[in-house]
PDB file of C-alpha atoms in Angstrom:
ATOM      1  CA  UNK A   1     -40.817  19.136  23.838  1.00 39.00           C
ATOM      2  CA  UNK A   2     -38.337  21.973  24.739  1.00 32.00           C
ATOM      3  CA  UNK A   3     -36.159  19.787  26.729  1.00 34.00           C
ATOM      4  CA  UNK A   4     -35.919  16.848  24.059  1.00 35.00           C
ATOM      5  CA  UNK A   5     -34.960  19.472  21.666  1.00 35.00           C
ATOM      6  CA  UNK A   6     -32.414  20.958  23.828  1.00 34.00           C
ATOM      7  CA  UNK A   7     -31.210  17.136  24.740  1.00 35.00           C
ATOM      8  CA  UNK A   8     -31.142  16.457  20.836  1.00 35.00           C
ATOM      9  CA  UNK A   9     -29.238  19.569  20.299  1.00 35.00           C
ATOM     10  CA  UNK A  10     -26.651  18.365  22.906  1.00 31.00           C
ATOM     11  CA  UNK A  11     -26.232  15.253  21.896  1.00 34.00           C
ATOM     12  CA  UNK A  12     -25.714  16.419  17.860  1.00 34.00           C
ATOM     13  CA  UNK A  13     -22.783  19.288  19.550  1.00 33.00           C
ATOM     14  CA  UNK A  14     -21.268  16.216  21.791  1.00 34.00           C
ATOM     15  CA  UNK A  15     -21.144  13.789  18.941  1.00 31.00           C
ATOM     16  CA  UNK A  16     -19.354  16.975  16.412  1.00 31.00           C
ATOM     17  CA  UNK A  17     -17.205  17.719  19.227  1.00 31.00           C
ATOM     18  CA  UNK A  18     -15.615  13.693  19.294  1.00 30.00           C
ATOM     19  CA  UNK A  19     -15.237  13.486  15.624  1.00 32.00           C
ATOM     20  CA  UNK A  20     -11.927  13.295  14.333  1.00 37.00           C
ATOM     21  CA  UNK A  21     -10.839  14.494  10.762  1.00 44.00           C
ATOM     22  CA  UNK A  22      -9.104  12.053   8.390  1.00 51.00           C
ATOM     23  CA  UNK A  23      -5.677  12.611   7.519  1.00 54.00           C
ATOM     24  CA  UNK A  24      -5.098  15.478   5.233  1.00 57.00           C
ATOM     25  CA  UNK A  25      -8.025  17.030   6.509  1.00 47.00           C
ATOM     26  CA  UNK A  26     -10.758  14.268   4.616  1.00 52.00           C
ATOM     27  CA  UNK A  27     -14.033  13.020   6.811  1.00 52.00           C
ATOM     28  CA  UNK A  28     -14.517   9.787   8.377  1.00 49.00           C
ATOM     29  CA  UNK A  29     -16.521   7.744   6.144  1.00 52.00           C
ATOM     30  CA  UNK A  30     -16.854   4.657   7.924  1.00 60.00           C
ATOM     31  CA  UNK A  31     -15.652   2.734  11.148  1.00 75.00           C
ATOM     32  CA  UNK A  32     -11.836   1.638  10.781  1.00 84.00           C
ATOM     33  CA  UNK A  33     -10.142   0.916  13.931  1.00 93.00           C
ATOM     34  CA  UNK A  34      -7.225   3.345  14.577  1.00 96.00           C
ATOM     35  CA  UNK A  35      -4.106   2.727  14.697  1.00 98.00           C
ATOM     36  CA  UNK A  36      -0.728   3.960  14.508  1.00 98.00           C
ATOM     37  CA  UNK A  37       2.527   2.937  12.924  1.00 98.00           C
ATOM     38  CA  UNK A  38       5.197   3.028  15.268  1.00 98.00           C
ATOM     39  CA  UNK A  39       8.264   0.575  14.017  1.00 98.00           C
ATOM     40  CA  UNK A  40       8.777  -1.192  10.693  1.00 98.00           C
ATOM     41  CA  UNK A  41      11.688  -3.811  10.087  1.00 97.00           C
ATOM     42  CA  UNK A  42      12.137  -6.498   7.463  1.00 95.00           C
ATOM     43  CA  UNK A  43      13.407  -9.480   9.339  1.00 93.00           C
ATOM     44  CA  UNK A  44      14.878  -8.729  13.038  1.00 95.00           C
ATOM     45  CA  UNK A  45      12.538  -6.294  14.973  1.00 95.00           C
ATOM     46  CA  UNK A  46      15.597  -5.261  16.838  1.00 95.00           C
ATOM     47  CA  UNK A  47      16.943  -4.070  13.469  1.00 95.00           C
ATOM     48  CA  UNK A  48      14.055  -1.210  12.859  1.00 97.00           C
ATOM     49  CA  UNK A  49      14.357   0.661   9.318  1.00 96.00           C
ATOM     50  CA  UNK A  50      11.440   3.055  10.887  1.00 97.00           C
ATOM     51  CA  UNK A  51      10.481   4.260  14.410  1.00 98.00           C
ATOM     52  CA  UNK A  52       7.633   7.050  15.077  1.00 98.00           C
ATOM     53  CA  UNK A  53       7.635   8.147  18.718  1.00 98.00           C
ATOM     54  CA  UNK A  54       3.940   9.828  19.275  1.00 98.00           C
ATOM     55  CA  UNK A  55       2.729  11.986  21.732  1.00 94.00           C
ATOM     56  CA  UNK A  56      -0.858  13.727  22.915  1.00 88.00           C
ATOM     57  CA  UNK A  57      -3.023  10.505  22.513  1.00 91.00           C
ATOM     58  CA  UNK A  58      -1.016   9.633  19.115  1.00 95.00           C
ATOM     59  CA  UNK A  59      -2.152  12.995  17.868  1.00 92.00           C
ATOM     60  CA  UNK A  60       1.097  14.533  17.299  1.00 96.00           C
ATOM     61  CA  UNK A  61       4.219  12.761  15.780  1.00 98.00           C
ATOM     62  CA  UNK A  62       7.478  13.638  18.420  1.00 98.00           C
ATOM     63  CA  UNK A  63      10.029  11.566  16.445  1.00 98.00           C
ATOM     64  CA  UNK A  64      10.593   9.670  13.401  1.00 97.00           C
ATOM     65  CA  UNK A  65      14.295   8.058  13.122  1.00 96.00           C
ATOM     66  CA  UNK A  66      15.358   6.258   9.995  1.00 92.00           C
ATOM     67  CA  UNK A  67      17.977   3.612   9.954  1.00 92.00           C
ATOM     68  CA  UNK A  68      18.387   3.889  14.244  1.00 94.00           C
ATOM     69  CA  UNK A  69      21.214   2.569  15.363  1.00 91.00           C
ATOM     70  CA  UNK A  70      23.461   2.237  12.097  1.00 88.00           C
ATOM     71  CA  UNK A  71      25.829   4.756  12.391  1.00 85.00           C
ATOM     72  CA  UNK A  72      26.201   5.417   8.796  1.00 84.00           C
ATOM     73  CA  UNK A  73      22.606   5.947   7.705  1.00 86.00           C
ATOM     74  CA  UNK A  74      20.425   6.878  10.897  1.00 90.00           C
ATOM     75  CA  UNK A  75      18.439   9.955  10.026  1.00 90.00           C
ATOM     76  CA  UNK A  76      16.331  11.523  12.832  1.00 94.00           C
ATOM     77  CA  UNK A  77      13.706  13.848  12.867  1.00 96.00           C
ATOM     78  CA  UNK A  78      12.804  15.976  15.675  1.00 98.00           C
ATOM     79  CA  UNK A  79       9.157  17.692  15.506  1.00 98.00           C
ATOM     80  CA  UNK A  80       8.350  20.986  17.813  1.00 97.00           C
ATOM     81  CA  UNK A  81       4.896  22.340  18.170  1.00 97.00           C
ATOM     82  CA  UNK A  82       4.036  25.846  18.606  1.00 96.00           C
ATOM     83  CA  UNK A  83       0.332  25.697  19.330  1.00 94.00           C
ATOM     84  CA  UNK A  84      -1.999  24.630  17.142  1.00 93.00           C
ATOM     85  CA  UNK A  85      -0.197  26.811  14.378  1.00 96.00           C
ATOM     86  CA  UNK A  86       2.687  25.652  13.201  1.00 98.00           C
ATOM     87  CA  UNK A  87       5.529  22.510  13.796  1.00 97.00           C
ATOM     88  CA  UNK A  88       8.691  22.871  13.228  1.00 97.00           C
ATOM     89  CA  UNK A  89      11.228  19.670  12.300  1.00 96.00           C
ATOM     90  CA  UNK A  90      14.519  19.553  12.982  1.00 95.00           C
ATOM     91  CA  UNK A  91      16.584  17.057  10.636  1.00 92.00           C
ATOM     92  CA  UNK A  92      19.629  15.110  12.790  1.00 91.00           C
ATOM     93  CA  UNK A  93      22.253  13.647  10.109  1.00 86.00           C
ATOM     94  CA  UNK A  94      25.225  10.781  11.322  1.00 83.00           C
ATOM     95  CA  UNK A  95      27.935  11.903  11.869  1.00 77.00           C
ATOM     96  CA  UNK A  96      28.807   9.852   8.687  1.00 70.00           C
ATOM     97  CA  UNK A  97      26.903  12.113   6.463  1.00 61.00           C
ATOM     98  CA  UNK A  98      29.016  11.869   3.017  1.00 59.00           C
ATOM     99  CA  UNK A  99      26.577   9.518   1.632  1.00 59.00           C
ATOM    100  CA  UNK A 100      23.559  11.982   2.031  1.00 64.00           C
ATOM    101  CA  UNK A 101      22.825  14.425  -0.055  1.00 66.00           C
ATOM    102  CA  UNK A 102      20.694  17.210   2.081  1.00 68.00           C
ATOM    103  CA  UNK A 103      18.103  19.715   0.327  1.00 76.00           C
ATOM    104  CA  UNK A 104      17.585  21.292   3.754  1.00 86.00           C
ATOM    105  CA  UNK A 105      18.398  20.974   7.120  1.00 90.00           C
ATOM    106  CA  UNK A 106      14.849  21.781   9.369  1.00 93.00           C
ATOM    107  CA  UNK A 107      11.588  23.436   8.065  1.00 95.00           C
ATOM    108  CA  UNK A 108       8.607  24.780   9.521  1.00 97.00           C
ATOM    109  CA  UNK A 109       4.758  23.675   8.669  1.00 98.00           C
ATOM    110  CA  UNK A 110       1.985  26.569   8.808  1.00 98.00           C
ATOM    111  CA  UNK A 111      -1.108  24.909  10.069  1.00 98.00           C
ATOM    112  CA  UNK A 112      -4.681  26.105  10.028  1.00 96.00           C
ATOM    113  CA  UNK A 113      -7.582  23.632  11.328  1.00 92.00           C
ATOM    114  CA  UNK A 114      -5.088  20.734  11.412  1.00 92.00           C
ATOM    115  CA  UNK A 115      -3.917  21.033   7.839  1.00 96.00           C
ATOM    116  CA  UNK A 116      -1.035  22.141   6.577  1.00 98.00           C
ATOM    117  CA  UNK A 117      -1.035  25.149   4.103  1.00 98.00           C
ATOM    118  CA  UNK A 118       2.603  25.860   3.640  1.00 98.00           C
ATOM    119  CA  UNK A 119       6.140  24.944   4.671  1.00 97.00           C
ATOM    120  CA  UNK A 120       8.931  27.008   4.497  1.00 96.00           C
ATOM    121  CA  UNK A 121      12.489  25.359   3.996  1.00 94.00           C
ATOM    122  CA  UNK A 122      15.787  26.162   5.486  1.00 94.00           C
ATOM    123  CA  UNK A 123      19.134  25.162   4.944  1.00 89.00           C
ATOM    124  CA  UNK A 124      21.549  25.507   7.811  1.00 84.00           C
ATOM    125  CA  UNK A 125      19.290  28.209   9.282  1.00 85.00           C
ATOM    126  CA  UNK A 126      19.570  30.282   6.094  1.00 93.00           C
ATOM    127  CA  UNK A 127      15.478  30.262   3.945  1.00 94.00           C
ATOM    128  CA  UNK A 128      15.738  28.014   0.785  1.00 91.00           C
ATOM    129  CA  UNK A 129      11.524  28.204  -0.394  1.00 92.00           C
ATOM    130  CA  UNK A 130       8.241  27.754   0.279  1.00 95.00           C
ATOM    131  CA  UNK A 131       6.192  25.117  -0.742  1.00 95.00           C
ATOM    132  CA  UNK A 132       2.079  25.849  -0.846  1.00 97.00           C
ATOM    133  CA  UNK A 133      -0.662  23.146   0.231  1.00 98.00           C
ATOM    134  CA  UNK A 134      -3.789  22.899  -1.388  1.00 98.00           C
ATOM    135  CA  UNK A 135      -7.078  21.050  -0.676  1.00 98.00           C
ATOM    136  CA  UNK A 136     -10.250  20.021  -2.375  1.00 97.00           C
ATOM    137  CA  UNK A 137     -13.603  20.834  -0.899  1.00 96.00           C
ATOM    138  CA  UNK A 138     -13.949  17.634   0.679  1.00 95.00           C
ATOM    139  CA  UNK A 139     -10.490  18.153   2.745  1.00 95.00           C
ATOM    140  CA  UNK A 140      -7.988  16.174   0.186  1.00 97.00           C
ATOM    141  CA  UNK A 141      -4.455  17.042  -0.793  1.00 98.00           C
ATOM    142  CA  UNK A 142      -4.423  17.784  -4.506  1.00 98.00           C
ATOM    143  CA  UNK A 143      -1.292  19.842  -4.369  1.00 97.00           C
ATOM    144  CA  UNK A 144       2.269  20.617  -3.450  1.00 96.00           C
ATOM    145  CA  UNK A 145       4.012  23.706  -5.518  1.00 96.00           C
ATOM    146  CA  UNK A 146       6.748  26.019  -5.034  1.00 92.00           C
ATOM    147  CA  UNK A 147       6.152  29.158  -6.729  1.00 84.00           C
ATOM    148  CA  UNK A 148       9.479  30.287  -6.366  1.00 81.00           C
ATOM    149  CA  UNK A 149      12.418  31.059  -9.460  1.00 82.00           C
ATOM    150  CA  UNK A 150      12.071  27.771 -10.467  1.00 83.00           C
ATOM    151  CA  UNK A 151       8.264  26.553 -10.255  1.00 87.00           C
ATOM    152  CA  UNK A 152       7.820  22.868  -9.701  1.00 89.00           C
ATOM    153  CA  UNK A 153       5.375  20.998  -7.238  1.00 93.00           C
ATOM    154  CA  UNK A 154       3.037  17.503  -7.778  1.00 95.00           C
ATOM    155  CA  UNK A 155      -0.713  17.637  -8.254  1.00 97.00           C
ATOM    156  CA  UNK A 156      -2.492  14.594  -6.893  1.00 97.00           C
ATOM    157  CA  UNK A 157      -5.825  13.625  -8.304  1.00 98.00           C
ATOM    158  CA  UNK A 158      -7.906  11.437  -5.941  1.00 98.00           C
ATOM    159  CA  UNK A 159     -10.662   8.503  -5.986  1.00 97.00           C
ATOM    160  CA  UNK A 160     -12.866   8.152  -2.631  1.00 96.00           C
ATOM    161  CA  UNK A 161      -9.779   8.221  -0.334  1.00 97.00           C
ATOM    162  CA  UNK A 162      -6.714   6.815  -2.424  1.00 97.00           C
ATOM    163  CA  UNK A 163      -4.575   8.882  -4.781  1.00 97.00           C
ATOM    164  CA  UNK A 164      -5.040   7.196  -7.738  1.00 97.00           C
ATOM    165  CA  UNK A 165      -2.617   9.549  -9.649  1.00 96.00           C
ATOM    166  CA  UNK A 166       0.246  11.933  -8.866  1.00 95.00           C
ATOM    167  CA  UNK A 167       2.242  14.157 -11.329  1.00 94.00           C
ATOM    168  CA  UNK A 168       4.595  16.909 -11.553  1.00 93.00           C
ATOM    169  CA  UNK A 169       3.555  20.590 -12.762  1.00 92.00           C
ATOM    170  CA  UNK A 170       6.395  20.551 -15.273  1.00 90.00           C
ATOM    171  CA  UNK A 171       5.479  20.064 -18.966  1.00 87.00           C
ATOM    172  CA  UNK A 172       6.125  16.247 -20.161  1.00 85.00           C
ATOM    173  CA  UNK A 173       6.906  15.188 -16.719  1.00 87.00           C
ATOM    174  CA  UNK A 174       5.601  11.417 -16.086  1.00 89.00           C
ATOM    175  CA  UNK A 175       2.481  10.742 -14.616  1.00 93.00           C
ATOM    176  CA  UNK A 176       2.168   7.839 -11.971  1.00 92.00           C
ATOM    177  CA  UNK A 177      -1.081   6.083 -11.742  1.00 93.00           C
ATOM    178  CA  UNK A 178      -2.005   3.801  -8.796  1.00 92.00           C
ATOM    179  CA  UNK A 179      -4.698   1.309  -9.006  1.00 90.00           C
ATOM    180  CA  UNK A 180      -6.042  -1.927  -8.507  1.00 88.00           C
ATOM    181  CA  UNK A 181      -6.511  -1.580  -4.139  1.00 93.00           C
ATOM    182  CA  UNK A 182      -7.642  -4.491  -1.888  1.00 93.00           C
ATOM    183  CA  UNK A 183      -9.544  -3.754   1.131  1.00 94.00           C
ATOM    184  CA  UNK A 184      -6.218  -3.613   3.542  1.00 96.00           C
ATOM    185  CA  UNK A 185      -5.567  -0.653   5.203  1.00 97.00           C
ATOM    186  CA  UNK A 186      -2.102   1.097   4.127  1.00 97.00           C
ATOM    187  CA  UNK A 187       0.309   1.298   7.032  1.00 97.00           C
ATOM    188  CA  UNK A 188       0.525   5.288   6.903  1.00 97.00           C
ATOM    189  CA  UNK A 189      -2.943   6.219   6.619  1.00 97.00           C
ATOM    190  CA  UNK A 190      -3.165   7.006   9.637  1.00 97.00           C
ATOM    191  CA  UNK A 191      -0.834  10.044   9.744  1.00 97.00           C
ATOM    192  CA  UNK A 192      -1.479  13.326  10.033  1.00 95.00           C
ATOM    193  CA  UNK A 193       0.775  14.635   7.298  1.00 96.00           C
ATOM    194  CA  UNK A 194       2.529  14.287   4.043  1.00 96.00           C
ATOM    195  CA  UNK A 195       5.742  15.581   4.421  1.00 96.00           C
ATOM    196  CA  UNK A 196       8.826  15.021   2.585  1.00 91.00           C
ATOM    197  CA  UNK A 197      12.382  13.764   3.853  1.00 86.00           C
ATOM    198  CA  UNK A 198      14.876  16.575   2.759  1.00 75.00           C
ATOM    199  CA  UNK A 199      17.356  14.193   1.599  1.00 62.00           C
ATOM    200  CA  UNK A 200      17.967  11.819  -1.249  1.00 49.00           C
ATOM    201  CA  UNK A 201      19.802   8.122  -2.124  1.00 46.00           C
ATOM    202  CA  UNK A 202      19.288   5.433  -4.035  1.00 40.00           C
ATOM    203  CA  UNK A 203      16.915   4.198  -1.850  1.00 45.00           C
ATOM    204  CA  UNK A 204      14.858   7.418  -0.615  1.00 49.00           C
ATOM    205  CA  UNK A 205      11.243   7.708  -2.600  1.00 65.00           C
ATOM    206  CA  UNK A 206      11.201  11.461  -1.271  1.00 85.00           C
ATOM    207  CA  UNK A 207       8.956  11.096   1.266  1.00 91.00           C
ATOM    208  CA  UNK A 208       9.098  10.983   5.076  1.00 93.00           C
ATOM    209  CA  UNK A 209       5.319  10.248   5.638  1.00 95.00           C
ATOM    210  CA  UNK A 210       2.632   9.672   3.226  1.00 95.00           C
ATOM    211  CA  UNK A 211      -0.990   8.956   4.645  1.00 97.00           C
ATOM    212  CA  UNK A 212      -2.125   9.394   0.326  1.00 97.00           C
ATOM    213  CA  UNK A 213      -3.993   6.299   0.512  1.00 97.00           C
ATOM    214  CA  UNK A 214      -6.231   4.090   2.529  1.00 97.00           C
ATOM    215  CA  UNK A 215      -6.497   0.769   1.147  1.00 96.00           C
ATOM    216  CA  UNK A 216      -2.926  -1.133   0.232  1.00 94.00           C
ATOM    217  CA  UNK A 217      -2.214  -1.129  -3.092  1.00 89.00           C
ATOM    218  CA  UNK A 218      -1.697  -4.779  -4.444  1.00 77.00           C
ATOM    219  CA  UNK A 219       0.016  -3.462  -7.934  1.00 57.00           C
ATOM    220  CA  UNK A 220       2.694  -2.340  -5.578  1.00 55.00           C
ATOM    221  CA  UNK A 221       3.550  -5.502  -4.029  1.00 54.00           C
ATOM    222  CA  UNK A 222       0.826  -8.300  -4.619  1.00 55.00           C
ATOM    223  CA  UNK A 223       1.940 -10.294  -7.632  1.00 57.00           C
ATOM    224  CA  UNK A 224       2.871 -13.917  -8.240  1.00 61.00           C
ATOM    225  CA  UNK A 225       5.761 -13.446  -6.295  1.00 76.00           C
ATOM    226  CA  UNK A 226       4.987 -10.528  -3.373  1.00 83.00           C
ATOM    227  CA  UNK A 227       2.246 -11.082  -1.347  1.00 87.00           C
ATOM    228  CA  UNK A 228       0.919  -9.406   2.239  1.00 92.00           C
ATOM    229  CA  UNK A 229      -0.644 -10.451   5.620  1.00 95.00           C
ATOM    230  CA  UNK A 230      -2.878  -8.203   7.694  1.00 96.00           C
ATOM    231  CA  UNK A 231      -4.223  -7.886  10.767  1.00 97.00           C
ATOM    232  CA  UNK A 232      -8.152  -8.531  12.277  1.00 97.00           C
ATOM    233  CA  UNK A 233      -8.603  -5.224  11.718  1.00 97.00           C
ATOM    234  CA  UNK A 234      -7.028  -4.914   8.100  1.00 97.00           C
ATOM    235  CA  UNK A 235      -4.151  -3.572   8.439  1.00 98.00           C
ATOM    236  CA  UNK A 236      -1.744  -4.290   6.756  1.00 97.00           C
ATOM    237  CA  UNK A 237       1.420  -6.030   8.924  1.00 97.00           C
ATOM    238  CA  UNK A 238       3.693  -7.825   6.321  1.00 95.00           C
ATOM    239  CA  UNK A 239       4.677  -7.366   2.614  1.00 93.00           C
ATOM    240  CA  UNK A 240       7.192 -10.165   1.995  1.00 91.00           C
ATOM    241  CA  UNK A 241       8.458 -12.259  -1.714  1.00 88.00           C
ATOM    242  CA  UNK A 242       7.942 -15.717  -2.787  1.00 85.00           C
ATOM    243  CA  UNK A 243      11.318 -17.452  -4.082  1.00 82.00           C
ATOM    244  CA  UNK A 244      11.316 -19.765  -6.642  1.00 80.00           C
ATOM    245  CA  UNK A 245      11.250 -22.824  -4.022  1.00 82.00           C
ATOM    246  CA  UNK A 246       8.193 -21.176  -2.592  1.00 81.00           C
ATOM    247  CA  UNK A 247       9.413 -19.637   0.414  1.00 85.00           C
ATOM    248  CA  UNK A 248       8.661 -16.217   2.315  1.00 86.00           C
ATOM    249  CA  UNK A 249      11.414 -13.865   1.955  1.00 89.00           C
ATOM    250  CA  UNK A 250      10.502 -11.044   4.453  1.00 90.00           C
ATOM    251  CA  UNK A 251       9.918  -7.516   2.760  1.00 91.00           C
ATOM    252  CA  UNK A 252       8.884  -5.204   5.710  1.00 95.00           C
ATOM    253  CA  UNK A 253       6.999  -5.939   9.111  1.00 97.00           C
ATOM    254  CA  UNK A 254       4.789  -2.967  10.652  1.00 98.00           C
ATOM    255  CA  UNK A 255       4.183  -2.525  13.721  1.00 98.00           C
ATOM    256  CA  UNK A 256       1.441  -0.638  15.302  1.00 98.00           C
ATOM    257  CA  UNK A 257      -0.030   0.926  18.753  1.00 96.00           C
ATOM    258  CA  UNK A 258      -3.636   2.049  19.385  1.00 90.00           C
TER     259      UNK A 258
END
């Protein structure tokens, strides 16, 4: 009877030990295959408009370039690890950098169990703020604020494991609501952070990655003229348009590695 026990007991440590957190620090809740977004194009896949270079069994991001290869837009982004404490990223501009406008140039994440709990910003080398993480009890992202001079930040209110709203802290700011998801896996779930690009344009949602959802969300694309494919494991592969003659029109491709 001892030795079952102790076999049990094993077995119950073993199984803990293997189990990976979600992104943002959630629990597994079911059996999705894993995998891991590495390129994204719209039409020629030697014409990327993402690449994410991964390291440590894809547990660690190593570099996420933006644009590569057009010498007026490429952004890179150069992560560092110190531990299992903090990462530090490193933002490379082209040397054709008038278009961008740059909050900051690198910033460092403070990590505890995986998660981030604060990043601080720098500009040049010289401290711009601090922005604070906070969680839920079951692991989830509900926050983002800078206490600094000038308070601002986005809450995030969640159902099961999609954001279903977002809003800023500021009074009579507008509140974004996201609904209506299929069963399709979003291309970023997968990653291990939300983090935000540093820079803005006309094109630029503010974010560099995003794992906020699960499932795709088919009031973002999916209507009588957008549409998506997926893989046999759900994941999403290609968003693309319909034209009026009934054609695909090619929004974005993803690409993945497991």
């Amino acid at each position: 009877m001892k030795k079952l026990l102790l076999l049990t007991c094993i077995t119950a440590l073993a199984f803990s030990a293997c189990h990976k957190p979600e992104p943002n620090g959630g629990e597994t809740t079911d059996s999705v295959v894993r995998k891991y977004l590495v390129k994204t194009y719209i039409s020629d896949p030697n014409q990327p408009e993402k690449t994410i270079e991964w390291e440590d069994g894809f547990k660690r991001i190593k570099r996420i370039v933006t644009k590569p290869g057009n010498p007026y837009f490429e952004v890179a982004y150069d992560f560092e690890y110190f531990g299992n404490d903090s990462l530090s990223v490193v933002i490379l501009l082209p040397e054709q950098s008038s278009f961008w406008h740059v909050g900051f140039s690198n910033f460092t994440c403070h990590l505890n169990e995986g998660r981030i709990t604060s990043v601080d910003y720098y500009r040049r080398d010289t401290y711009q703020y601090t922005e604070e993480y906070g969680y839920d009890e079951r692991g989830r992202l509900i926050s983002v604020i800078n206490n600094g001079e000038h308070p601002h930040g986005i809450i995030y209110e969640w159902d099961g494991e999609n954001v279903c709203e977002s809003r800023s802290i500021l009074p009579e700011s507008d509140i974004h609501k996201y609904t209506d998801f299929c069963e399709h896996i979003d291309p970023e779930y997968t990653m291990p952070f939300v983090l935000f690009n540093g820079w803005t344009d006309q094109y630029g949602d503010g974010y560099l990655t995003k794992p906020l959802w699960k499932n795709w969300r088919k009031w973002n694309m999916d209507t009588e003229s957008c549409s998506h494919e997926f893989d046999e494991d759900g994941y999403v592969t290609m968003t693309y348009l319909i034209d009026s003659e009934g054609d695909t029109i090619p929004f974005m491709h993803y690409v993945y590695s497991e």
